[in-house]
Amino acid sequence: DYHSLIKNTDSESRHESSFEIAACWLACGLDPSKVIFYRQSDIPHIFELAWILSCLSSKGLLNRAHAYKAATSDNETNKLKDIDQGINMGLFNYPILMAADILMFKADLVPVGQDQKQHIEMTRDIALKFNHHYGNILTPPEAVIDENTGVLPGIDGRKMSKSYNNTIPIFSEEAALKKVIMKIKTNSLEPGQPKDITDSNIFDIYKAIGTEDQIDHLKKLYEEGVSWGEAKNILSEELNSFLGPFREEYKRIIKDRDLVDRAERDQWEAILAIRTAIKEAKGVDKKSVELAKKAGARGDKYAKLIGKARKAAEALGIKGDIKEVKQLFQVLDELDQKIENVIDYNWKLESVR
């Protein structure tokens, strides 16, 4: 939600937008029990990491960001003397905050659209530079781009974006959805004239939702010269059928605002529990266990170490009762491996501070 501050300073509309986006993810099948689902502003470590990354990122790299270049290009087109007029540092530094979003959680594969590929490449560059200075700490990610949905066109032919006001509201009722689809830009080819599927916004959108058989059928209709009006009707019917279940779930979710807040809150509490457990586990190492054992194998210190390890193991999903030193050593080995995949970068960033 902090990304939205670049263009939206109205806190009420920003909170509402954040709620609607979260509700959208839940309606489309995101299961909080299987993923970490959180609000960006609830995790201050992201912004701490963003500042650290900014100190390692070159201005030249950020100068090449598509969003910044587009903004300066518009100013040049409008013959403004200052090509940076109206551009804030939020827009300029946007790639760094996005990099922190990704690198904080050690994501190795990031599903994105083709238009976001540059951000993943910039994140890799930043991560590799960080690792060059401080060791192999951050995970350089790879972009995962679906060839059929890499970039969805909007109704005007440009990439679909709220910034261009060319989106198709996915939770619109059937009539409203069809009205938007009928506005999709097409060429002047008449009914009966064969049409090129590689130059059709309608076909590109249809590919994202249709089955292989449905796509092949529409392709055949294009070759036979289907009218643009009929092609739009086909897209409208299929899109409404595809989105119908999600629309109903979305309507159910937004009636219960606490459902979304609770899902995010539960996830944040789980993250905090893991971080706390790992911090407690810092005091559990083989050397301290051996010293405690020499001092009196069943002494209070030994018991406390066992308790810390047990608590950390439970929070991290490591099963098995911990009673003996051998078991504790096994758990410590698992903890070491688990810690590599957990969110707490505070330990590893101490050298930067």
Short mmCIF file of N, CA, C and O in Angstrom, two decimals, residues 114-238:
data_model
loop_
_atom_site.label_atom_id
_atom_site.label_comp_id
_atom_site.label_asym_id
_atom_site.label_seq_id
_atom_site.Cartn_x
_atom_site.Cartn_y
_atom_site.Cartn_z
N GLN A 114 4.82 -9.14 -18.74
CA GLN A 114 5.99 -8.77 -19.53
C GLN A 114 6.46 -7.35 -19.20
O GLN A 114 7.66 -7.06 -19.19
N ASP A 115 5.50 -6.47 -18.88
CA ASP A 115 5.84 -5.08 -18.62
C ASP A 115 6.58 -4.90 -17.28
O ASP A 115 7.15 -3.83 -17.03
N GLN A 116 6.56 -5.93 -16.43
CA GLN A 116 7.24 -5.86 -15.14
C GLN A 116 8.59 -6.59 -15.14
O GLN A 116 9.27 -6.63 -14.13
N LYS A 117 8.95 -7.13 -16.29
CA LYS A 117 10.19 -7.89 -16.37
C LYS A 117 11.39 -7.04 -15.97
O LYS A 117 12.32 -7.51 -15.29
N GLN A 118 11.39 -5.77 -16.37
CA GLN A 118 12.52 -4.91 -16.05
C GLN A 118 12.72 -4.77 -14.54
O GLN A 118 13.86 -4.72 -14.05
N HIS A 119 11.61 -4.72 -13.79
CA HIS A 119 11.72 -4.58 -12.34
C HIS A 119 12.43 -5.78 -11.72
O HIS A 119 13.21 -5.64 -10.77
N ILE A 120 12.16 -6.96 -12.25
CA ILE A 120 12.82 -8.16 -11.72
C ILE A 120 14.30 -8.13 -12.08
O ILE A 120 15.16 -8.50 -11.26
N GLU A 121 14.62 -7.68 -13.29
CA GLU A 121 16.02 -7.58 -13.69
C GLU A 121 16.77 -6.57 -12.82
O GLU A 121 17.92 -6.79 -12.42
N MET A 122 16.11 -5.44 -12.50
CA MET A 122 16.73 -4.44 -11.65
C MET A 122 16.90 -4.98 -10.23
O MET A 122 17.92 -4.72 -9.57
N THR A 123 15.92 -5.75 -9.76
CA THR A 123 16.02 -6.37 -8.44
C THR A 123 17.20 -7.32 -8.38
O THR A 123 17.94 -7.36 -7.39
N ARG A 124 17.41 -8.09 -9.44
CA ARG A 124 18.57 -8.99 -9.51
C ARG A 124 19.87 -8.20 -9.42
O ARG A 124 20.79 -8.57 -8.69
N ASP A 125 19.95 -7.11 -10.19
CA ASP A 125 21.16 -6.28 -10.19
C ASP A 125 21.46 -5.76 -8.79
O ASP A 125 22.60 -5.78 -8.32
N ILE A 126 20.40 -5.27 -8.12
CA ILE A 126 20.57 -4.71 -6.77
C ILE A 126 20.99 -5.79 -5.79
O ILE A 126 21.88 -5.59 -4.95
N ALA A 127 20.37 -6.97 -5.88
CA ALA A 127 20.69 -8.08 -4.97
C ALA A 127 22.13 -8.54 -5.16
O ALA A 127 22.85 -8.80 -4.19
N LEU A 128 22.56 -8.65 -6.41
CA LEU A 128 23.92 -9.11 -6.68
C LEU A 128 24.95 -8.11 -6.18
O LEU A 128 26.01 -8.49 -5.66
N LYS A 129 24.65 -6.82 -6.31
CA LYS A 129 25.57 -5.80 -5.81
C LYS A 129 25.65 -5.85 -4.28
O LYS A 129 26.73 -5.74 -3.70
N PHE A 130 24.49 -6.05 -3.64
CA PHE A 130 24.46 -6.18 -2.18
C PHE A 130 25.30 -7.37 -1.75
O PHE A 130 26.13 -7.28 -0.84
N ASN A 131 25.08 -8.50 -2.40
CA ASN A 131 25.82 -9.72 -2.04
C ASN A 131 27.33 -9.58 -2.27
O ASN A 131 28.12 -10.18 -1.55
N HIS A 132 27.69 -8.79 -3.28
CA HIS A 132 29.11 -8.56 -3.54
C HIS A 132 29.78 -7.88 -2.34
O HIS A 132 30.93 -8.17 -2.01
N HIS A 133 29.03 -6.99 -1.69
CA HIS A 133 29.58 -6.24 -0.56
C HIS A 133 29.46 -6.99 0.77
O HIS A 133 30.35 -6.91 1.62
N TYR A 134 28.34 -7.72 0.96
CA TYR A 134 28.05 -8.25 2.29
C TYR A 134 27.93 -9.77 2.36
O TYR A 134 27.56 -10.32 3.40
N GLY A 135 28.20 -10.46 1.27
CA GLY A 135 28.10 -11.91 1.30
C GLY A 135 26.80 -12.39 0.68
O GLY A 135 25.91 -11.61 0.32
N ASN A 136 26.68 -13.69 0.55
CA ASN A 136 25.52 -14.29 -0.13
C ASN A 136 24.30 -14.29 0.79
O ASN A 136 23.94 -15.31 1.39
N ILE A 137 23.66 -13.14 0.90
CA ILE A 137 22.53 -12.97 1.82
C ILE A 137 21.19 -12.90 1.07
O ILE A 137 20.24 -13.59 1.41
N LEU A 138 21.13 -12.06 0.04
CA LEU A 138 19.89 -11.88 -0.69
C LEU A 138 19.78 -12.87 -1.85
O LEU A 138 20.79 -13.30 -2.41
N THR A 139 18.55 -13.22 -2.20
CA THR A 139 18.29 -14.17 -3.28
C THR A 139 17.93 -13.43 -4.57
O THR A 139 16.85 -12.84 -4.66
N PRO A 140 18.80 -13.44 -5.59
CA PRO A 140 18.46 -12.80 -6.86
C PRO A 140 17.31 -13.55 -7.53
O PRO A 140 17.44 -14.75 -7.81
N PRO A 141 16.18 -12.89 -7.78
CA PRO A 141 15.01 -13.60 -8.31
C PRO A 141 15.02 -13.74 -9.83
O PRO A 141 15.77 -13.06 -10.53
N GLU A 142 14.18 -14.64 -10.30
CA GLU A 142 13.94 -14.82 -11.73
C GLU A 142 12.49 -14.50 -12.03
O GLU A 142 11.60 -14.81 -11.24
N ALA A 143 12.23 -13.89 -13.19
CA ALA A 143 10.86 -13.58 -13.60
C ALA A 143 10.21 -14.81 -14.22
O ALA A 143 10.84 -15.56 -14.96
N VAL A 144 8.94 -15.03 -13.90
CA VAL A 144 8.14 -16.10 -14.51
C VAL A 144 7.01 -15.42 -15.28
O VAL A 144 6.14 -14.78 -14.69
N ILE A 145 7.04 -15.54 -16.61
CA ILE A 145 6.09 -14.82 -17.46
C ILE A 145 5.32 -15.82 -18.31
O ILE A 145 5.92 -16.58 -19.08
N ASP A 146 4.01 -15.82 -18.18
CA ASP A 146 3.16 -16.70 -18.99
C ASP A 146 3.07 -16.11 -20.40
O ASP A 146 2.73 -14.94 -20.58
N GLU A 147 3.37 -16.92 -21.40
CA GLU A 147 3.39 -16.40 -22.78
C GLU A 147 2.02 -15.94 -23.25
O GLU A 147 1.91 -15.10 -24.16
N ASN A 148 0.94 -16.48 -22.65
CA ASN A 148 -0.41 -16.08 -23.07
C ASN A 148 -0.94 -14.86 -22.33
O ASN A 148 -1.88 -14.21 -22.78
N THR A 149 -0.35 -14.56 -21.17
CA THR A 149 -0.87 -13.45 -20.37
C THR A 149 0.25 -12.49 -19.94
O THR A 149 0.09 -11.76 -18.97
N GLY A 150 1.37 -12.50 -20.68
CA GLY A 150 2.49 -11.64 -20.34
C GLY A 150 2.09 -10.18 -20.25
O GLY A 150 2.47 -9.47 -19.33
N VAL A 151 1.32 -9.72 -21.22
CA VAL A 151 0.78 -8.36 -21.20
C VAL A 151 -0.64 -8.42 -21.74
O VAL A 151 -0.87 -8.84 -22.86
N LEU A 152 -1.60 -7.99 -20.93
CA LEU A 152 -2.98 -7.92 -21.39
C LEU A 152 -3.26 -6.53 -21.93
O LEU A 152 -2.98 -5.54 -21.26
N PRO A 153 -3.83 -6.43 -23.13
CA PRO A 153 -4.16 -5.10 -23.65
C PRO A 153 -5.42 -4.55 -23.00
O PRO A 153 -6.32 -5.30 -22.61
N GLY A 154 -5.47 -3.24 -22.89
CA GLY A 154 -6.68 -2.59 -22.41
C GLY A 154 -7.64 -2.36 -23.55
O GLY A 154 -7.37 -2.74 -24.70
N ILE A 155 -8.75 -1.72 -23.28
CA ILE A 155 -9.76 -1.54 -24.33
C ILE A 155 -9.31 -0.59 -25.42
O ILE A 155 -9.90 -0.55 -26.51
N ASP A 156 -8.21 0.18 -25.17
CA ASP A 156 -7.72 1.10 -26.19
C ASP A 156 -6.50 0.56 -26.92
O ASP A 156 -5.92 1.24 -27.78
N GLY A 157 -6.07 -0.67 -26.59
CA GLY A 157 -4.94 -1.28 -27.27
C GLY A 157 -3.62 -1.15 -26.53
O GLY A 157 -2.69 -1.91 -26.79
N ARG A 158 -3.51 -0.15 -25.65
CA ARG A 158 -2.31 -0.06 -24.83
C ARG A 158 -2.39 -1.11 -23.74
O ARG A 158 -3.43 -1.74 -23.53
N LYS A 159 -1.29 -1.31 -22.99
CA LYS A 159 -1.34 -2.31 -21.93
C LYS A 159 -2.41 -1.91 -20.92
O LYS A 159 -2.63 -0.72 -20.66
N MET A 160 -3.10 -2.90 -20.38
CA MET A 160 -4.19 -2.62 -19.45
C MET A 160 -3.62 -2.03 -18.17
O MET A 160 -2.77 -2.64 -17.51
N SER A 161 -4.08 -0.85 -17.81
CA SER A 161 -3.56 -0.16 -16.63
C SER A 161 -4.57 0.87 -16.15
O SER A 161 -5.19 1.58 -16.96
N LYS A 162 -4.71 0.98 -14.83
CA LYS A 162 -5.57 2.01 -14.27
C LYS A 162 -5.07 3.40 -14.64
O LYS A 162 -5.85 4.34 -14.77
N SER A 163 -3.76 3.52 -14.81
CA SER A 163 -3.18 4.81 -15.20
C SER A 163 -3.70 5.28 -16.55
O SER A 163 -3.81 6.48 -16.79
N TYR A 164 -4.01 4.34 -17.42
CA TYR A 164 -4.53 4.67 -18.74
C TYR A 164 -6.06 4.69 -18.79
O TYR A 164 -6.65 4.99 -19.83
N ASN A 165 -6.68 4.31 -17.68
CA ASN A 165 -8.14 4.27 -17.63
C ASN A 165 -8.71 3.38 -18.74
O ASN A 165 -9.70 3.73 -19.40
N ASN A 166 -8.08 2.24 -18.96
CA ASN A 166 -8.51 1.36 -20.04
C ASN A 166 -8.76 -0.08 -19.56
O ASN A 166 -8.64 -1.03 -20.33
N THR A 167 -9.07 -0.22 -18.29
CA THR A 167 -9.23 -1.55 -17.70
C THR A 167 -10.64 -2.11 -17.91
O THR A 167 -11.58 -1.37 -18.23
N ILE A 168 -10.75 -3.41 -17.70
CA ILE A 168 -12.05 -4.09 -17.68
C ILE A 168 -12.32 -4.48 -16.23
O ILE A 168 -11.66 -5.38 -15.71
N PRO A 169 -13.23 -3.80 -15.55
CA PRO A 169 -13.50 -4.11 -14.13
C PRO A 169 -14.01 -5.54 -14.00
O PRO A 169 -15.11 -5.87 -14.45
N ILE A 170 -13.22 -6.40 -13.37
CA ILE A 170 -13.52 -7.83 -13.41
C ILE A 170 -14.73 -8.23 -12.57
O ILE A 170 -15.29 -9.31 -12.78
N PHE A 171 -15.15 -7.38 -11.63
CA PHE A 171 -16.29 -7.75 -10.81
C PHE A 171 -17.56 -6.99 -11.20
O PHE A 171 -18.52 -6.94 -10.44
N SER A 172 -17.56 -6.40 -12.40
CA SER A 172 -18.75 -5.72 -12.89
C SER A 172 -19.85 -6.74 -13.17
O SER A 172 -19.58 -7.89 -13.52
N GLU A 173 -21.10 -6.29 -13.04
CA GLU A 173 -22.23 -7.15 -13.41
C GLU A 173 -22.22 -7.36 -14.92
O GLU A 173 -21.56 -6.61 -15.66
N GLU A 174 -22.95 -8.35 -15.39
CA GLU A 174 -22.88 -8.77 -16.79
C GLU A 174 -23.10 -7.63 -17.77
O GLU A 174 -22.34 -7.45 -18.73
N ALA A 175 -24.14 -6.82 -17.55
CA ALA A 175 -24.46 -5.74 -18.48
C ALA A 175 -23.35 -4.69 -18.53
O ALA A 175 -22.95 -4.22 -19.61
N ALA A 176 -22.83 -4.34 -17.36
CA ALA A 176 -21.76 -3.33 -17.30
C ALA A 176 -20.48 -3.88 -17.93
O ALA A 176 -19.74 -3.15 -18.61
N LEU A 177 -20.22 -5.17 -17.73
CA LEU A 177 -19.04 -5.82 -18.30
C LEU A 177 -19.11 -5.79 -19.82
O LEU A 177 -18.14 -5.45 -20.50
N LYS A 178 -20.28 -6.13 -20.36
CA LYS A 178 -20.45 -6.15 -21.82
C LYS A 178 -20.29 -4.75 -22.40
O LYS A 178 -19.71 -4.57 -23.48
N LYS A 179 -20.80 -3.75 -21.69
CA LYS A 179 -20.71 -2.37 -22.17
C LYS A 179 -19.25 -1.95 -22.34
O LYS A 179 -18.89 -1.28 -23.32
N VAL A 180 -18.41 -2.35 -21.41
CA VAL A 180 -16.98 -2.01 -21.50
C VAL A 180 -16.33 -2.77 -22.65
O VAL A 180 -15.54 -2.20 -23.41
N ILE A 181 -16.66 -4.04 -22.80
CA ILE A 181 -16.04 -4.86 -23.84
C ILE A 181 -16.40 -4.35 -25.23
O ILE A 181 -15.59 -4.38 -26.16
N MET A 182 -17.62 -3.85 -25.38
CA MET A 182 -18.03 -3.33 -26.68
C MET A 182 -17.24 -2.09 -27.08
O MET A 182 -17.26 -1.67 -28.25
N LYS A 183 -16.49 -1.51 -26.14
CA LYS A 183 -15.67 -0.32 -26.44
C LYS A 183 -14.25 -0.69 -26.88
O LYS A 183 -13.45 0.19 -27.18
N ILE A 184 -13.94 -1.99 -26.90
CA ILE A 184 -12.58 -2.40 -27.28
C ILE A 184 -12.27 -1.93 -28.70
O ILE A 184 -13.06 -2.10 -29.62
N LYS A 185 -11.10 -1.35 -28.85
CA LYS A 185 -10.68 -0.78 -30.12
C LYS A 185 -10.39 -1.88 -31.14
O LYS A 185 -9.71 -2.87 -30.84
N THR A 186 -10.91 -1.73 -32.36
CA THR A 186 -10.66 -2.69 -33.44
C THR A 186 -10.31 -1.90 -34.72
O THR A 186 -10.41 -0.67 -34.75
N ASN A 187 -9.93 -2.63 -35.77
CA ASN A 187 -9.66 -1.96 -37.05
C ASN A 187 -10.95 -1.89 -37.88
O ASN A 187 -12.03 -2.24 -37.40
N SER A 188 -10.82 -1.48 -39.13
CA SER A 188 -12.01 -1.21 -39.96
C SER A 188 -12.39 -2.38 -40.87
O SER A 188 -13.21 -2.21 -41.78
N LEU A 189 -11.84 -3.57 -40.63
CA LEU A 189 -12.20 -4.72 -41.48
C LEU A 189 -13.67 -5.07 -41.34
O LEU A 189 -14.21 -5.13 -40.23
N GLU A 190 -14.32 -5.31 -42.47
CA GLU A 190 -15.75 -5.60 -42.50
C GLU A 190 -16.02 -7.08 -42.19
O GLU A 190 -15.12 -7.92 -42.32
N PRO A 191 -17.28 -7.41 -41.81
CA PRO A 191 -17.66 -8.82 -41.64
C PRO A 191 -17.41 -9.58 -42.94
O PRO A 191 -17.68 -9.07 -44.04
N GLY A 192 -16.87 -10.79 -42.83
CA GLY A 192 -16.56 -11.59 -44.01
C GLY A 192 -15.10 -11.51 -44.42
O GLY A 192 -14.60 -12.40 -45.12
N GLN A 193 -14.43 -10.45 -43.97
CA GLN A 193 -13.01 -10.33 -44.28
C GLN A 193 -12.18 -11.04 -43.20
O GLN A 193 -12.41 -10.83 -42.00
N PRO A 194 -11.24 -11.91 -43.61
CA PRO A 194 -10.40 -12.59 -42.62
C PRO A 194 -9.67 -11.59 -41.72
O PRO A 194 -9.29 -10.51 -42.19
N LYS A 195 -9.50 -11.97 -40.47
CA LYS A 195 -8.88 -11.06 -39.50
C LYS A 195 -7.66 -11.73 -38.87
O LYS A 195 -7.61 -12.94 -38.68
N ASP A 196 -6.70 -10.89 -38.53
CA ASP A 196 -5.40 -11.35 -38.01
C ASP A 196 -5.47 -11.45 -36.48
O ASP A 196 -5.67 -10.45 -35.80
N ILE A 197 -5.28 -12.66 -35.95
CA ILE A 197 -5.35 -12.84 -34.49
C ILE A 197 -4.16 -12.21 -33.78
O ILE A 197 -4.23 -11.95 -32.58
N THR A 198 -3.06 -11.96 -34.52
CA THR A 198 -1.89 -11.37 -33.88
C THR A 198 -2.01 -9.86 -33.73
O THR A 198 -1.15 -9.22 -33.13
N ASP A 199 -3.09 -9.30 -34.27
CA ASP A 199 -3.31 -7.86 -34.19
C ASP A 199 -4.72 -7.58 -33.70
O ASP A 199 -5.45 -6.78 -34.28
N SER A 200 -5.10 -8.29 -32.64
CA SER A 200 -6.48 -8.16 -32.14
C SER A 200 -6.49 -8.13 -30.61
O SER A 200 -6.11 -9.10 -29.96
N ASN A 201 -6.94 -7.03 -30.05
CA ASN A 201 -7.06 -6.92 -28.59
C ASN A 201 -8.07 -7.92 -28.05
O ASN A 201 -7.90 -8.48 -26.97
N ILE A 202 -9.12 -8.14 -28.81
CA ILE A 202 -10.16 -9.08 -28.40
C ILE A 202 -9.57 -10.48 -28.23
O ILE A 202 -9.78 -11.15 -27.22
N PHE A 203 -8.82 -10.91 -29.24
CA PHE A 203 -8.24 -12.25 -29.21
C PHE A 203 -7.21 -12.38 -28.09
O PHE A 203 -7.14 -13.42 -27.41
N ASP A 204 -6.41 -11.34 -27.88
CA ASP A 204 -5.39 -11.40 -26.83
C ASP A 204 -6.02 -11.57 -25.45
O ASP A 204 -5.51 -12.31 -24.61
N ILE A 205 -7.13 -10.89 -25.21
CA ILE A 205 -7.81 -11.02 -23.92
C ILE A 205 -8.46 -12.40 -23.81
O ILE A 205 -8.40 -13.04 -22.75
N TYR A 206 -9.04 -12.86 -24.90
CA TYR A 206 -9.71 -14.17 -24.90
C TYR A 206 -8.73 -15.29 -24.59
O TYR A 206 -9.06 -16.25 -23.89
N LYS A 207 -7.49 -15.16 -25.11
CA LYS A 207 -6.47 -16.19 -24.87
C LYS A 207 -6.19 -16.40 -23.39
O LYS A 207 -5.79 -17.48 -22.97
N ALA A 208 -6.38 -15.35 -22.60
CA ALA A 208 -6.05 -15.43 -21.18
C ALA A 208 -7.07 -16.24 -20.38
O ALA A 208 -6.77 -16.70 -19.28
N ILE A 209 -8.26 -16.44 -20.94
CA ILE A 209 -9.32 -17.12 -20.18
C ILE A 209 -9.87 -18.36 -20.87
O ILE A 209 -10.46 -19.23 -20.22
N GLY A 210 -9.71 -18.46 -22.17
CA GLY A 210 -10.31 -19.57 -22.91
C GLY A 210 -9.50 -20.85 -22.84
O GLY A 210 -8.30 -20.85 -22.57
N THR A 211 -10.17 -21.97 -23.08
CA THR A 211 -9.48 -23.26 -23.18
C THR A 211 -8.84 -23.36 -24.57
O THR A 211 -9.11 -22.53 -25.46
N GLU A 212 -8.01 -24.36 -24.76
CA GLU A 212 -7.36 -24.53 -26.07
C GLU A 212 -8.39 -24.71 -27.17
O GLU A 212 -8.25 -24.14 -28.26
N ASP A 213 -9.43 -25.49 -26.90
CA ASP A 213 -10.48 -25.72 -27.90
C ASP A 213 -11.21 -24.43 -28.22
O ASP A 213 -11.52 -24.14 -29.40
N GLN A 214 -11.52 -23.64 -27.18
CA GLN A 214 -12.22 -22.38 -27.40
C GLN A 214 -11.37 -21.40 -28.19
O GLN A 214 -11.87 -20.70 -29.09
N ILE A 215 -10.09 -21.37 -27.87
CA ILE A 215 -9.18 -20.46 -28.58
C ILE A 215 -9.06 -20.87 -30.05
O ILE A 215 -9.09 -20.02 -30.94
N ASP A 216 -8.95 -22.17 -30.30
CA ASP A 216 -8.86 -22.67 -31.68
C ASP A 216 -10.15 -22.33 -32.45
O ASP A 216 -10.10 -21.99 -33.64
N HIS A 217 -11.30 -22.43 -31.78
CA HIS A 217 -12.57 -22.13 -32.43
C HIS A 217 -12.65 -20.66 -32.81
O HIS A 217 -13.07 -20.32 -33.94
N LEU A 218 -12.24 -19.77 -31.91
CA LEU A 218 -12.28 -18.34 -32.22
C LEU A 218 -11.28 -18.02 -33.33
O LEU A 218 -11.55 -17.18 -34.20
N LYS A 219 -10.14 -18.70 -33.32
CA LYS A 219 -9.15 -18.49 -34.38
C LYS A 219 -9.75 -18.84 -35.74
O LYS A 219 -9.55 -18.12 -36.73
N LYS A 220 -10.51 -19.92 -35.79
CA LYS A 220 -11.16 -20.33 -37.04
C LYS A 220 -12.19 -19.30 -37.48
O LYS A 220 -12.30 -18.97 -38.68
N LEU A 221 -12.94 -18.75 -36.51
CA LEU A 221 -13.92 -17.71 -36.83
C LEU A 221 -13.24 -16.47 -37.40
O LEU A 221 -13.77 -15.81 -38.31
N TYR A 222 -12.06 -16.14 -36.88
CA TYR A 222 -11.31 -15.00 -37.40
C TYR A 222 -10.94 -15.25 -38.87
O TYR A 222 -11.04 -14.34 -39.71
N GLU A 223 -10.49 -16.46 -39.14
CA GLU A 223 -10.10 -16.80 -40.51
C GLU A 223 -11.30 -16.72 -41.46
O GLU A 223 -11.15 -16.41 -42.64
N GLU A 224 -12.49 -17.01 -40.91
CA GLU A 224 -13.72 -16.99 -41.73
C GLU A 224 -14.32 -15.60 -41.83
O GLU A 224 -15.32 -15.40 -42.52
N GLY A 225 -13.73 -14.63 -41.11
CA GLY A 225 -14.21 -13.25 -41.23
C GLY A 225 -15.30 -12.87 -40.25
O GLY A 225 -16.19 -12.07 -40.58
N VAL A 226 -15.26 -13.38 -39.02
CA VAL A 226 -16.25 -13.02 -38.01
C VAL A 226 -16.30 -11.50 -37.85
O VAL A 226 -15.28 -10.81 -37.97
N SER A 227 -17.48 -10.97 -37.62
CA SER A 227 -17.60 -9.51 -37.42
C SER A 227 -17.03 -9.13 -36.06
O SER A 227 -17.00 -9.95 -35.13
N TRP A 228 -16.58 -7.89 -35.93
CA TRP A 228 -16.04 -7.44 -34.65
C TRP A 228 -17.10 -7.46 -33.56
O TRP A 228 -16.83 -7.78 -32.40
N GLY A 229 -18.31 -7.14 -33.94
CA GLY A 229 -19.40 -7.17 -32.96
C GLY A 229 -19.62 -8.57 -32.40
O GLY A 229 -19.80 -8.74 -31.19
N GLU A 230 -19.59 -9.57 -33.29
CA GLU A 230 -19.77 -10.95 -32.83
C GLU A 230 -18.59 -11.41 -31.98
O GLU A 230 -18.76 -12.12 -30.98
N ALA A 231 -17.38 -11.03 -32.39
CA ALA A 231 -16.19 -11.39 -31.61
C ALA A 231 -16.27 -10.80 -30.20
O ALA A 231 -15.91 -11.45 -29.22
N LYS A 232 -16.76 -9.59 -30.11
CA LYS A 232 -16.91 -8.95 -28.80
C LYS A 232 -17.97 -9.67 -27.97
O LYS A 232 -17.82 -9.83 -26.75
N ASN A 233 -19.05 -10.11 -28.61
CA ASN A 233 -20.09 -10.86 -27.90
C ASN A 233 -19.54 -12.17 -27.34
O ASN A 233 -19.85 -12.57 -26.21
N ILE A 234 -18.72 -12.85 -28.16
CA ILE A 234 -18.13 -14.12 -27.72
C ILE A 234 -17.23 -13.87 -26.51
O ILE A 234 -17.27 -14.62 -25.52
N LEU A 235 -16.42 -12.83 -26.58
CA LEU A 235 -15.53 -12.49 -25.46
C LEU A 235 -16.34 -12.12 -24.23
O LEU A 235 -16.04 -12.58 -23.12
N SER A 236 -17.39 -11.36 -24.41
CA SER A 236 -18.22 -10.92 -23.29
C SER A 236 -18.87 -12.11 -22.58
O SER A 236 -18.85 -12.19 -21.35
N GLU A 237 -19.42 -13.03 -23.35
CA GLU A 237 -20.08 -14.20 -22.76
C GLU A 237 -19.09 -15.08 -22.01
O GLU A 237 -19.37 -15.54 -20.90
N GLU A 238 -17.92 -15.32 -22.61
CA GLU A 238 -16.94 -16.18 -21.97
C GLU A 238 -16.34 -15.52 -20.74
O GLU A 238 -16.12 -16.17 -19.71
#
